[in-house]
XYZ file of C-alpha atoms in Angstrom:
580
model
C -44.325 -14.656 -64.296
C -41.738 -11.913 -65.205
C -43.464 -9.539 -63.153
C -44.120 -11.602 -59.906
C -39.920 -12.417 -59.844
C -39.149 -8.841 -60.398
C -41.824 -7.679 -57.017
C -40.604 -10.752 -55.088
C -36.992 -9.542 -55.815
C -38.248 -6.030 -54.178
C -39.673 -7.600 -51.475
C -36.525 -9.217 -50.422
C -34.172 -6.513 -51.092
C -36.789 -4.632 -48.696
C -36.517 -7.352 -46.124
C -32.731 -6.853 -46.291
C -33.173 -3.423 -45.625
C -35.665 -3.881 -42.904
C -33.222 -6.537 -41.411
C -30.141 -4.210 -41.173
C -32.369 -1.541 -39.596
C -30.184 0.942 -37.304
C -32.178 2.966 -34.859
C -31.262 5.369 -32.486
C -32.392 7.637 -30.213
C -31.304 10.113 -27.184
C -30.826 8.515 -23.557
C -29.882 11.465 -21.445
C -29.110 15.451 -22.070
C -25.820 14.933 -23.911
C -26.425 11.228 -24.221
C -27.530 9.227 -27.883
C -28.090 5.489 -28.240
C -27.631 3.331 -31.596
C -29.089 -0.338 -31.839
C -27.733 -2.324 -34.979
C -30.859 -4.706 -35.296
C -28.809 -7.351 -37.015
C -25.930 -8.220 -34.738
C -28.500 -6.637 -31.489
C -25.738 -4.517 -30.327
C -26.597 -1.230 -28.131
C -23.956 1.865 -28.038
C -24.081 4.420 -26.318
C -21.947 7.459 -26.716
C -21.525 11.061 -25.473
C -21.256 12.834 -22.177
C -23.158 13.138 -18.656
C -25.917 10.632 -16.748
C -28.095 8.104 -18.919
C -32.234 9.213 -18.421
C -33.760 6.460 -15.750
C -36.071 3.484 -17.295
C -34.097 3.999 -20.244
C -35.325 1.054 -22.004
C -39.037 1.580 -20.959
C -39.349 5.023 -22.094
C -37.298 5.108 -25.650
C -38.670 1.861 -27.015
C -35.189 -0.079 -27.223
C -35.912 -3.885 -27.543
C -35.424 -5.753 -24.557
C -33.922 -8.417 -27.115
C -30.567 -6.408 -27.246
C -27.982 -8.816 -27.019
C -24.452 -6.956 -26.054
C -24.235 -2.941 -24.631
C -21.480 -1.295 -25.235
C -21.476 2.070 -23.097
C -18.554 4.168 -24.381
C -16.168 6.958 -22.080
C -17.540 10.158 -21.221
C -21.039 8.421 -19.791
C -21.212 8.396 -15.795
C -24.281 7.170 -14.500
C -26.113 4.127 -15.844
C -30.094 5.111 -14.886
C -32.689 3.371 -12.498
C -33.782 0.092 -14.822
C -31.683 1.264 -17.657
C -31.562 -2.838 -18.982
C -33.887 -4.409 -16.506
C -35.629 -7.169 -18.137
C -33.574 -7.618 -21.324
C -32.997 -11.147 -21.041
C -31.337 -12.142 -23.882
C -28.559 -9.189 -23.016
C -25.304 -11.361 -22.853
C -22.267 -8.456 -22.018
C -21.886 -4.947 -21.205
C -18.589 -2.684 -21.372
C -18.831 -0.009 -18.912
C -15.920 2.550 -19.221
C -14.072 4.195 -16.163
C -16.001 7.365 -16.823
C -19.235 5.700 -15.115
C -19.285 6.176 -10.889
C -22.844 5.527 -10.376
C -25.053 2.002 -11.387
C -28.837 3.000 -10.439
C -30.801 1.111 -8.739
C -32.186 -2.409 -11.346
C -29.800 -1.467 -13.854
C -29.714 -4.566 -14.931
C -32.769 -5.793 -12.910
C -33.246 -9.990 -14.535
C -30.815 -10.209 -16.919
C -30.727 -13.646 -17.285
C -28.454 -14.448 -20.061
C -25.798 -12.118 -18.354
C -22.673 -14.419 -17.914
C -19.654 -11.825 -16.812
C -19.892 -8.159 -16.598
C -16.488 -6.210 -14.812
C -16.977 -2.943 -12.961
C -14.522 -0.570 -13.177
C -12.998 1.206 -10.546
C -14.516 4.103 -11.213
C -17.829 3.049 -9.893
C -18.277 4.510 -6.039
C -22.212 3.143 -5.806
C -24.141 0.102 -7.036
C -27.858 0.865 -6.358
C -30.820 -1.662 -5.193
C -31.448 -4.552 -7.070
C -28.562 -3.412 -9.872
C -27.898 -7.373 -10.609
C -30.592 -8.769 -8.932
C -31.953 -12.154 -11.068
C -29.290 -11.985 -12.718
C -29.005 -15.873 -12.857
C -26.573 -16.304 -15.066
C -23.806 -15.240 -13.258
C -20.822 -17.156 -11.701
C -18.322 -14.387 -10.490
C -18.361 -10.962 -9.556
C -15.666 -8.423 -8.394
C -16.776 -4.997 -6.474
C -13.894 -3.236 -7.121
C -11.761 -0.589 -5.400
C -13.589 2.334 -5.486
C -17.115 0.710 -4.834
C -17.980 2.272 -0.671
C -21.451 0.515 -0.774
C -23.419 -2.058 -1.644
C -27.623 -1.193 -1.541
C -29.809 -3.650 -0.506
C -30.487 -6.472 -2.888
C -27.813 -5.627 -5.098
C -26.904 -9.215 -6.347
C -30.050 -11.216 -4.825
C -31.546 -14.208 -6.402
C -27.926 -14.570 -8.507
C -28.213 -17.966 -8.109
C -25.710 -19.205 -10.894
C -23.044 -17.215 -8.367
C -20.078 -19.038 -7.149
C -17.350 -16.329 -6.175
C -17.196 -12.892 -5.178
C -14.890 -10.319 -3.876
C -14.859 -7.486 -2.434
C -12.703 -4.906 -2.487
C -11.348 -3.118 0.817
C -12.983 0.239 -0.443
C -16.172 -1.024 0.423
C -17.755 -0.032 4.020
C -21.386 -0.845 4.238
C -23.023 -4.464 2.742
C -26.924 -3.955 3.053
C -29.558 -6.286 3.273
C -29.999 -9.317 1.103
C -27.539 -7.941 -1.054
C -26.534 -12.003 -1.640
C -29.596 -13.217 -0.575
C -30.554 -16.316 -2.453
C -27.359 -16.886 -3.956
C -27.395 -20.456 -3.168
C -25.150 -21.579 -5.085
C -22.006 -18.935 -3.684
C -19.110 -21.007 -2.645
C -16.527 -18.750 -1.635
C -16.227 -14.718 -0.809
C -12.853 -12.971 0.032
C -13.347 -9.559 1.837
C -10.372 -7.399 1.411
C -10.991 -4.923 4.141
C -9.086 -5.474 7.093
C -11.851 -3.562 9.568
C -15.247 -5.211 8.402
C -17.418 -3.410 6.598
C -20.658 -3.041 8.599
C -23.561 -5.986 7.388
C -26.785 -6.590 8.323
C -28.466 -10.055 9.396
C -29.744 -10.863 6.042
C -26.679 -9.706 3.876
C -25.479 -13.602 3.352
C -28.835 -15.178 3.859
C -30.049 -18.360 1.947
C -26.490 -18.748 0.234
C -24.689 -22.250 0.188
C -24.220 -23.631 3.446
C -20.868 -24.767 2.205
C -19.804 -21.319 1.485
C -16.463 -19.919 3.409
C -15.330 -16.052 3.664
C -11.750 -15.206 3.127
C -10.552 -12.249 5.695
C -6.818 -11.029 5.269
C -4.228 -12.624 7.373
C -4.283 -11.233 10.959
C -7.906 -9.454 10.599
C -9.563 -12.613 11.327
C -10.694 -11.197 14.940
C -11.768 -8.311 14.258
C -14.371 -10.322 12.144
C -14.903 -12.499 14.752
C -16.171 -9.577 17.272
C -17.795 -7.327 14.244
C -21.936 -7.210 14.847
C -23.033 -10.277 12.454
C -20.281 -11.169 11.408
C -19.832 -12.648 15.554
C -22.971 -14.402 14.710
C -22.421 -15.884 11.151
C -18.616 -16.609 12.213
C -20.105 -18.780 15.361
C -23.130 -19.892 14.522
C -23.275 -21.371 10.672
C -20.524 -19.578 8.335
C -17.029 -20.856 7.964
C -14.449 -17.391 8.365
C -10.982 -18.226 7.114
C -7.634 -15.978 7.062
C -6.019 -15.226 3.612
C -2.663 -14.002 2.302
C -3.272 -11.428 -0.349
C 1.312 -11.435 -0.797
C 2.323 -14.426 0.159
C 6.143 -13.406 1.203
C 8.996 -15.976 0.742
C 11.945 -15.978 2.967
C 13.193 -14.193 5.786
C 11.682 -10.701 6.231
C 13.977 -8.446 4.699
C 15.159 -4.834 6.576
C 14.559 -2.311 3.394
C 12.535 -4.674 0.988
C 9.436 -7.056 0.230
C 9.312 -9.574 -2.257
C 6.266 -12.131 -2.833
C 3.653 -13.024 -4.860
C 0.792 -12.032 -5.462
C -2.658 -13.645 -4.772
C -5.960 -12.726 -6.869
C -7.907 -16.174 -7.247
C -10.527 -15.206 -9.283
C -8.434 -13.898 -12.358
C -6.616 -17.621 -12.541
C -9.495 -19.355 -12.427
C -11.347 -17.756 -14.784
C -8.560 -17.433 -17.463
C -8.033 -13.840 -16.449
C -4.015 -13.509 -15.090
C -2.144 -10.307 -13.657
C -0.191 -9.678 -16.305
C 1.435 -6.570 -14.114
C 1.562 -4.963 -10.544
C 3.144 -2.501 -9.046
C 2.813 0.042 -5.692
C 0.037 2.704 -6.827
C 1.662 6.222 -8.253
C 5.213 3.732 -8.877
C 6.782 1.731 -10.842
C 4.604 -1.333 -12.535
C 6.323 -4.623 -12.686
C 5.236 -7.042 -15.273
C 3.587 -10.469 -13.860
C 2.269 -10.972 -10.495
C 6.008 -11.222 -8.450
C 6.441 -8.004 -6.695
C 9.992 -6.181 -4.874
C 9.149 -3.330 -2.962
C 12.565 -1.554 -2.473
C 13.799 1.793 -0.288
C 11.556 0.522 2.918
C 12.283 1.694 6.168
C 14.473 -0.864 8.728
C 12.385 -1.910 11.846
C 9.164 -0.510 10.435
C 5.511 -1.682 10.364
C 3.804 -1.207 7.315
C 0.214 -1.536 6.609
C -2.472 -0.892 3.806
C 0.401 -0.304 0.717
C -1.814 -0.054 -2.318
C -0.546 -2.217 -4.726
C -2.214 -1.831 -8.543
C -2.944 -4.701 -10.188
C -3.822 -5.207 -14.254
C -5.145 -8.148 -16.037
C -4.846 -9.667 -19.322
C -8.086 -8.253 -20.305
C -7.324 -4.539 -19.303
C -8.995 -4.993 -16.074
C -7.289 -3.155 -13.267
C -8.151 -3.097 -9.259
C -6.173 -2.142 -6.337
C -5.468 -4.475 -3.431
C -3.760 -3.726 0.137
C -0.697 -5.153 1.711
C 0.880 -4.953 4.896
C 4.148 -6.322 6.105
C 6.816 -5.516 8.865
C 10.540 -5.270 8.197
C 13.534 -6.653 10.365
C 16.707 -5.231 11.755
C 19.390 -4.098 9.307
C 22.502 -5.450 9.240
C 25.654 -3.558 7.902
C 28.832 -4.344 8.631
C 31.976 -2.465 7.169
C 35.124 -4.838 5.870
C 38.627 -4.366 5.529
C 39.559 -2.690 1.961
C 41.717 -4.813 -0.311
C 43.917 -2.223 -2.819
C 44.564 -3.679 -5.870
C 47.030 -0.781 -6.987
C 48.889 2.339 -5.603
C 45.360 3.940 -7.220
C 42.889 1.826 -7.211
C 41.227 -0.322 -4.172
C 37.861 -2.816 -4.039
C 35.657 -1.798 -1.125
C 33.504 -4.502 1.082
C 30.475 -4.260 2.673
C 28.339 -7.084 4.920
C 24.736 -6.750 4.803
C 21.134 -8.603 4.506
C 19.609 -6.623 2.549
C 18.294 -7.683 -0.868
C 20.344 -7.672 -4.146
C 17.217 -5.668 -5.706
C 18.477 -2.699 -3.304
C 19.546 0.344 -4.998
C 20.250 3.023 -2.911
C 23.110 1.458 -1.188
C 26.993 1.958 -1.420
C 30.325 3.144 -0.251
C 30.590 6.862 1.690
C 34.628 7.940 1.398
C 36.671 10.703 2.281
C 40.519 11.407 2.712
C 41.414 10.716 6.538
C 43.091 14.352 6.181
C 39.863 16.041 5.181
C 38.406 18.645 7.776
C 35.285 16.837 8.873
C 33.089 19.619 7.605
C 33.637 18.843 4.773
C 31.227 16.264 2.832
C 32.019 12.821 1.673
C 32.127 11.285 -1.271
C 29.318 8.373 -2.608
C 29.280 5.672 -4.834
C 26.589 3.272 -5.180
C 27.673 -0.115 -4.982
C 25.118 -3.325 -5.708
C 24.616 -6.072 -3.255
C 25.188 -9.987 -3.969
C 24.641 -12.419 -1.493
C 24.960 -10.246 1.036
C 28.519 -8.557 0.128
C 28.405 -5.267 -1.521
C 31.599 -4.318 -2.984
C 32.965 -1.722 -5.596
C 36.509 -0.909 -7.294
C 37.090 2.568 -5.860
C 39.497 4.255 -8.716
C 41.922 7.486 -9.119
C 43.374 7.482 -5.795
C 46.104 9.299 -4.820
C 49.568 7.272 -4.151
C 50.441 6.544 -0.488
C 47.391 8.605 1.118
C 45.363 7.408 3.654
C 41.325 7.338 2.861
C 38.165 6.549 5.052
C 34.849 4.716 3.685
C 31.772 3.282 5.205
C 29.016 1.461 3.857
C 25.819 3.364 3.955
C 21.994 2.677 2.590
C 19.154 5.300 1.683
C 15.557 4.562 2.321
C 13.131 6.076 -0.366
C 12.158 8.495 2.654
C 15.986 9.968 2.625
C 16.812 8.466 5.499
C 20.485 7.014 6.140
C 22.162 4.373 7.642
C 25.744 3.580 7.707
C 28.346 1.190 8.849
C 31.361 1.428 10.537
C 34.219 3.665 8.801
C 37.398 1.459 7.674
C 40.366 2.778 6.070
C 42.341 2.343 2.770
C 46.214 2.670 2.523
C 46.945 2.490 -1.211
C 50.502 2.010 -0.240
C 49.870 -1.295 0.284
C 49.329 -3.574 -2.817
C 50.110 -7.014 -2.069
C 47.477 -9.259 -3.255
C 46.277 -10.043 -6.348
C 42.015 -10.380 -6.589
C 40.125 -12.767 -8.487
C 36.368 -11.851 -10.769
C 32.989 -12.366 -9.176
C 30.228 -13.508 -10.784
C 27.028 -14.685 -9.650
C 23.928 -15.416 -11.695
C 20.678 -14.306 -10.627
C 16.955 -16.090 -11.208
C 15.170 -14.720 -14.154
C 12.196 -12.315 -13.625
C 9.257 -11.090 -15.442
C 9.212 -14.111 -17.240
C 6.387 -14.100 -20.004
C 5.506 -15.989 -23.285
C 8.121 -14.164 -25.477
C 10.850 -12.416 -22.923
C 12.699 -12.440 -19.497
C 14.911 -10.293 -17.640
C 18.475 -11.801 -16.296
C 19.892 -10.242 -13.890
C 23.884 -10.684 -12.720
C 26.683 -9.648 -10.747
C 30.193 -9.207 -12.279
C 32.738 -7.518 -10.409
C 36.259 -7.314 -11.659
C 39.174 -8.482 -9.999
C 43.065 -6.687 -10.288
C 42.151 -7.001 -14.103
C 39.269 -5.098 -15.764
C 37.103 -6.981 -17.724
C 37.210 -6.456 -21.620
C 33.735 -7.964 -21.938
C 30.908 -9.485 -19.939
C 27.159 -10.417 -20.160
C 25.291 -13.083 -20.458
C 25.097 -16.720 -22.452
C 21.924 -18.520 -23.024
C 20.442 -21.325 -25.165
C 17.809 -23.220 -25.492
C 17.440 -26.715 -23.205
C 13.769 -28.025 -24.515
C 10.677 -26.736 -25.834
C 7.193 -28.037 -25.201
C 5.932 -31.343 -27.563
C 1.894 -31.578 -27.253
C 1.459 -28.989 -29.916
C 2.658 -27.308 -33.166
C 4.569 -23.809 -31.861
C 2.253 -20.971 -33.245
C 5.206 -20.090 -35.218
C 8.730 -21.654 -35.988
C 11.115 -21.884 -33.377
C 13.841 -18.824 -33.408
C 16.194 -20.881 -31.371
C 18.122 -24.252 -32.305
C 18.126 -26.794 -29.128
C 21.932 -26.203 -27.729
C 22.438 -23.544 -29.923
C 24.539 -20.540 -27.911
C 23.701 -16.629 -27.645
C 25.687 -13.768 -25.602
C 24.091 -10.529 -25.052
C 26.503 -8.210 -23.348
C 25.584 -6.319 -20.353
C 28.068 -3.485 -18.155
C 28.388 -2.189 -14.674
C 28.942 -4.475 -11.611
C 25.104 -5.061 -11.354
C 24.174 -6.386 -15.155
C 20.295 -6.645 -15.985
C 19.261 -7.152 -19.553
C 15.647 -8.222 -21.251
C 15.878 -11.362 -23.478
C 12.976 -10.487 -26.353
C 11.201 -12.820 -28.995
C 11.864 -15.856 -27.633
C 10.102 -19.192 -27.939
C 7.009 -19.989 -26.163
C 6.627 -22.863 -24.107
C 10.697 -23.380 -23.761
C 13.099 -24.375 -21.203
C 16.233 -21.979 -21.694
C 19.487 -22.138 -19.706
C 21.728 -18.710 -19.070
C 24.787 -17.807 -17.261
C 27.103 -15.048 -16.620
C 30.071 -14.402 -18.482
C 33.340 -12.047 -18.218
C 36.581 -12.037 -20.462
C 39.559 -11.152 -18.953
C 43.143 -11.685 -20.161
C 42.140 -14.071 -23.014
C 40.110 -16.326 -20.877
C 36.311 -16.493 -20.503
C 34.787 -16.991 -17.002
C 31.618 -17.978 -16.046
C 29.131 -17.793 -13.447
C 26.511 -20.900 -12.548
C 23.845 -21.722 -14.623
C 20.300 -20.895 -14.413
C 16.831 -22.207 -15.928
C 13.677 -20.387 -16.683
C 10.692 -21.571 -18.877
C 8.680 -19.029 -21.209
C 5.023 -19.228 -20.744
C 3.445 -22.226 -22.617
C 2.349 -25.626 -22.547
C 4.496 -28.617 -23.091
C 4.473 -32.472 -22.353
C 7.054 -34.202 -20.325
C 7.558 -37.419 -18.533
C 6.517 -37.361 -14.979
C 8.749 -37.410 -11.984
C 9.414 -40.522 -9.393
C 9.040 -37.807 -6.732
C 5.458 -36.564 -7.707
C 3.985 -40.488 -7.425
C 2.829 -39.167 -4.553
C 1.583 -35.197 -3.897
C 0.209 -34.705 -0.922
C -3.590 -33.368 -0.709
C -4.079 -29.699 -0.009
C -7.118 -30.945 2.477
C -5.218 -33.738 4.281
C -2.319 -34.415 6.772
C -1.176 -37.504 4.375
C 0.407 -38.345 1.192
C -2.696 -39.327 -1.148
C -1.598 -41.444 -3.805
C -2.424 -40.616 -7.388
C -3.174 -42.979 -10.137
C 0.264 -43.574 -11.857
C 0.691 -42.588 -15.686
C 3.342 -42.098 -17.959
C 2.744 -38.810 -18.889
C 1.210 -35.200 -17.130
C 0.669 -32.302 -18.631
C 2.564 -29.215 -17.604
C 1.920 -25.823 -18.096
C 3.318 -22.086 -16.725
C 1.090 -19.536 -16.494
C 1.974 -16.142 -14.755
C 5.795 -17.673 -14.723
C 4.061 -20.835 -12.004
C 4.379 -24.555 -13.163
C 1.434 -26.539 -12.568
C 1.070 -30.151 -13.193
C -2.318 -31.732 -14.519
C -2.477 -35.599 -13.753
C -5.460 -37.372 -14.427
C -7.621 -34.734 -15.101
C -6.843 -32.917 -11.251
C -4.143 -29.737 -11.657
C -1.487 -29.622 -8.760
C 1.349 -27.019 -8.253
C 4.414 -27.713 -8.092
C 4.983 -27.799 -4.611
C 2.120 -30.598 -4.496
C -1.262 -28.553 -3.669
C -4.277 -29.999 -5.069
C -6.096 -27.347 -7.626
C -9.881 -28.245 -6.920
């Protein structure tokens, strides 16, 4: 008996062994592949293309149930995973340009997979029977689609397309049945043939951008699906609020498939420039009276995702308008400006000179920021009873100027005494833990001794425990001191999920002033009682108010710095559009 527990004991330890088995193997001429048996994950590391029918010819179980393909790999080979069913996710890196043709030919357990930019090509059949998924991005980068690509997907409800891509082959969707909704970025259609969208839902709709929709309407097949049995619609990729602007463009951004799959921007920004967290964007230094068309605009997700989308947009008239000076001392005078540009403008300000100066000689700049459409500055160390010259003047990013009228300042006369300004300015880049506050302060006859801002917390959300205690007291009061005429500071660790209030503040001869108050809510979920005015929220498909079940109670929660409202199990934003 002693000796049949001691072999059994062998025998298991060698099942153990057996069971934690790591093979490997080479997959291309600089390529190696590792399979961890237990967990059924596939790496594979090193540099150059992966060897076609991968999987075939190096024995690697079609049971493998996750791929991870590491940088320095660029081509995934013809059938490298076709037929591994139970193959769940893949991470291809941005060194990969090339999927062969039935890469991943019937991988049916295949739920998501992103492709990187990187990737110019996907070959024949790459995802075809892949019935398992529901989404799919061809990003920026991809030019063409082969034939067959994504057939037979018939689990597949969304898909875009990035404006990269020029030629759609045959049945690349065919037999999606199931495919709801498309958005094709390109602006000139890529070219399609008569099968491309065959057997898909007859419910589905393509999305064209805003003002392309003809050019769809004329393009060979897309005429004929557009007339005959496909809805076309016109989309906003920036949705832009307010008036056009002469030298800027600020709106939001629009990427539908990363909200509704839990996948948000969490920054964008004008390729090879600045990046701007969350999914607002400001472009500044435009040209006045210009068209502009095809910006690139980066975007990044949560999940390290990033894609590139195009925006066009036209800019109005500017408007600048020199003002009479007001001197607040024999040496010191406050210049005004008119203008509509936007207070985000920065290369914008006063131009002076002494009236006496030969005009060969160059001016004098200061920068001055813009509030509300006056743009004024305290203009200092002037000489006593000389005459001076200024105009207001704005560079575009391109180095082009525009200016105002010139005025004239007599520092002789100092008769009036001026009052601060301060305005307070909606908080951007709002996320779970921080915010930016932006404000104007500009002193009067006094200078100010200090000035900044003063927040607190208002409320904090109720329908769950915070994931850690609250570093702010309910009322409690904060300063955080800013400078210059144009103050911008970023609030950091704050509460999730709360409703904070914030102002401007100056001191100035033993008083404190104050500008208005502001709110902004840190990303999070909260409860709250519902308004009288949302009893009724009108239907994003109807001309009518719809009304809603009443309750109590909806659930409210900000993502990407938007409020939506759930009621009854059906999300609305807050302006009242239904979420289907």
């Amino acid at each position: 008996m002693k000796h049949k527990f001691l072999l059994s004991g062998l025998m298991f330890l060698f099942s153990l062994s057996l069971s934690a088995e790591t093979k490997s193997g080479t997959c291309g001429t600089n390529l190696t592949w590792t399979l961890d048996s237990e967990t059924g994950v596939l790496t594979i590391s090193g540099t150059g293309q992966m060897y076609d029918h991968f999987d075939g010819s190096y024995d690697v179980p079609r049971s493998i149930k996750s791929v991870i393909i590491e940088d320095g790999v660029t081509k995934i080979g013809v059938n490298a995973f076709g037929g591994c069913t139970s193959l769940t996710s893949v991470t291809i890196p941005n060194s990969v340009y090339s999927i062969d043709e039935k890469a991943f030919y019937h991988c049916s357990s295949l739920t998501s997979i992103t492709i990187p930019n990187s990737v110019t090509s996907i070959g024949k059949w790459a995802f075809s029977g892949c019935t398992s998924l529901t989404s799919m991005i061809i990003p920026y980068g991809v030019e063409s689609i082969a034939g067959a690509a994504f057939s037979g997907c018939t689990s597949l409800t969304y898909v875009e397309i990035s404006s990269s891509v020029k030629d759609i082959y045959d049945v690349v969707f065919s037999g999606c049945s199931n495919l709801q909704e498309i958005y094709v970025f390109a602006e000139t259609p890529p070219s399609i043939n008569s099968s491309t969208f065959s057997n898909i839902s007859s419910d589905a709709v393509i999305y064209v951008p805003k003002g392309a929709l003809d050019a769809y309407k004329s393009a060979k097949y897309w005429n004929d699906m557009y007339w005959n049995y496909m809805n076309i619609k016109e989309f906003s990729i920036m949705d832009i609020y307010g008036n056009e602007n002469p030298t800027s463009v600020f709106g939001v951004l629009r990427y539908p498939f990363w909200d509704n799959n839990n996948m948000h921007i969490v920054s964008c920004g004008v390729k090879d420039g600045e990046i701007f967290e969350g999914s607002t964007l400001e472009i500044i230094g435009l040209e006045p009276e210009s068209e502009y068309k095809d910006i690139p605009v980066l975007l990044t997700s949560n999940t390290g995702g990033t894609t590139i989308v195009n925006v066009s947009f036209k800019t109005s008239a500017l408007e600048l308008t020199t003002l009479a000076s007001k001197a607040v001392s024999s040496t010191t005078s406050i210049l005004l400006a008119e203008t509509n540009m936007s207070d985000s403008e920065t290369s914008c300000g006063f131009e002076w000179r002494r009236n006496d100066q030969p005009a060969d000689m160059p001016s004098n700049q200061v920068l001055c920021p813009v509030a509300n459409g006056l743009m004024a500055g305290r203009l200092k160390g002037l000489k006593d009873d000389v005459y001076y010259k200024y105009r207001a003047f704005y560079k575009s990013a391109a180095g082009n100027m525009f200016y105002g009228d010139w005025q004239y300042v007599f520092t002789g006369d100092v008769t009036v005494e001026f009052d601060p300004v301060l305005y307070t300015y909606a908080a951007q880049f709002v996320s779970e833990r921080k915010a930016t506050l932006k404000g104007y302060a500009l002193a009067g006859s006094d200078d100010f001794t200090e000035q900044g801002f003063e927040y607190w917390a208002e409320s904090r959300r109720t329908d769950a425990p915070a994931r850690r205690a609250p570093q702010y007291a309910i009322g409690e009061k904060h300063t955080v001191k800013g400078t210059g005429i144009s103050m911008r500071v970023t609030l950091e660790d704050l509460d999730e999920g709360t409703v904070y209030k914030y102002r401007t503040y100056a001191k100035v001869g033993g008083k404190t002033l104050y500008g208005s108050e502001m709110t902004f809510t840190t990303q999070g979920t909260y409860e709250d009682p519902i308004e009288t005015d949302l009893d009724l929220i009108p239907d994003a498909d109807a001309d009518s108010l719809t009304p809603i079940p009443p309750t109590s109670q909806a659930r409210k929660y900000i993502r990407n710095g938007i409020l939506y409202i759930e009621r009854n199990g059906i999300t609305y934003t807050a302006q009242g559009q239904r979420l289907d």
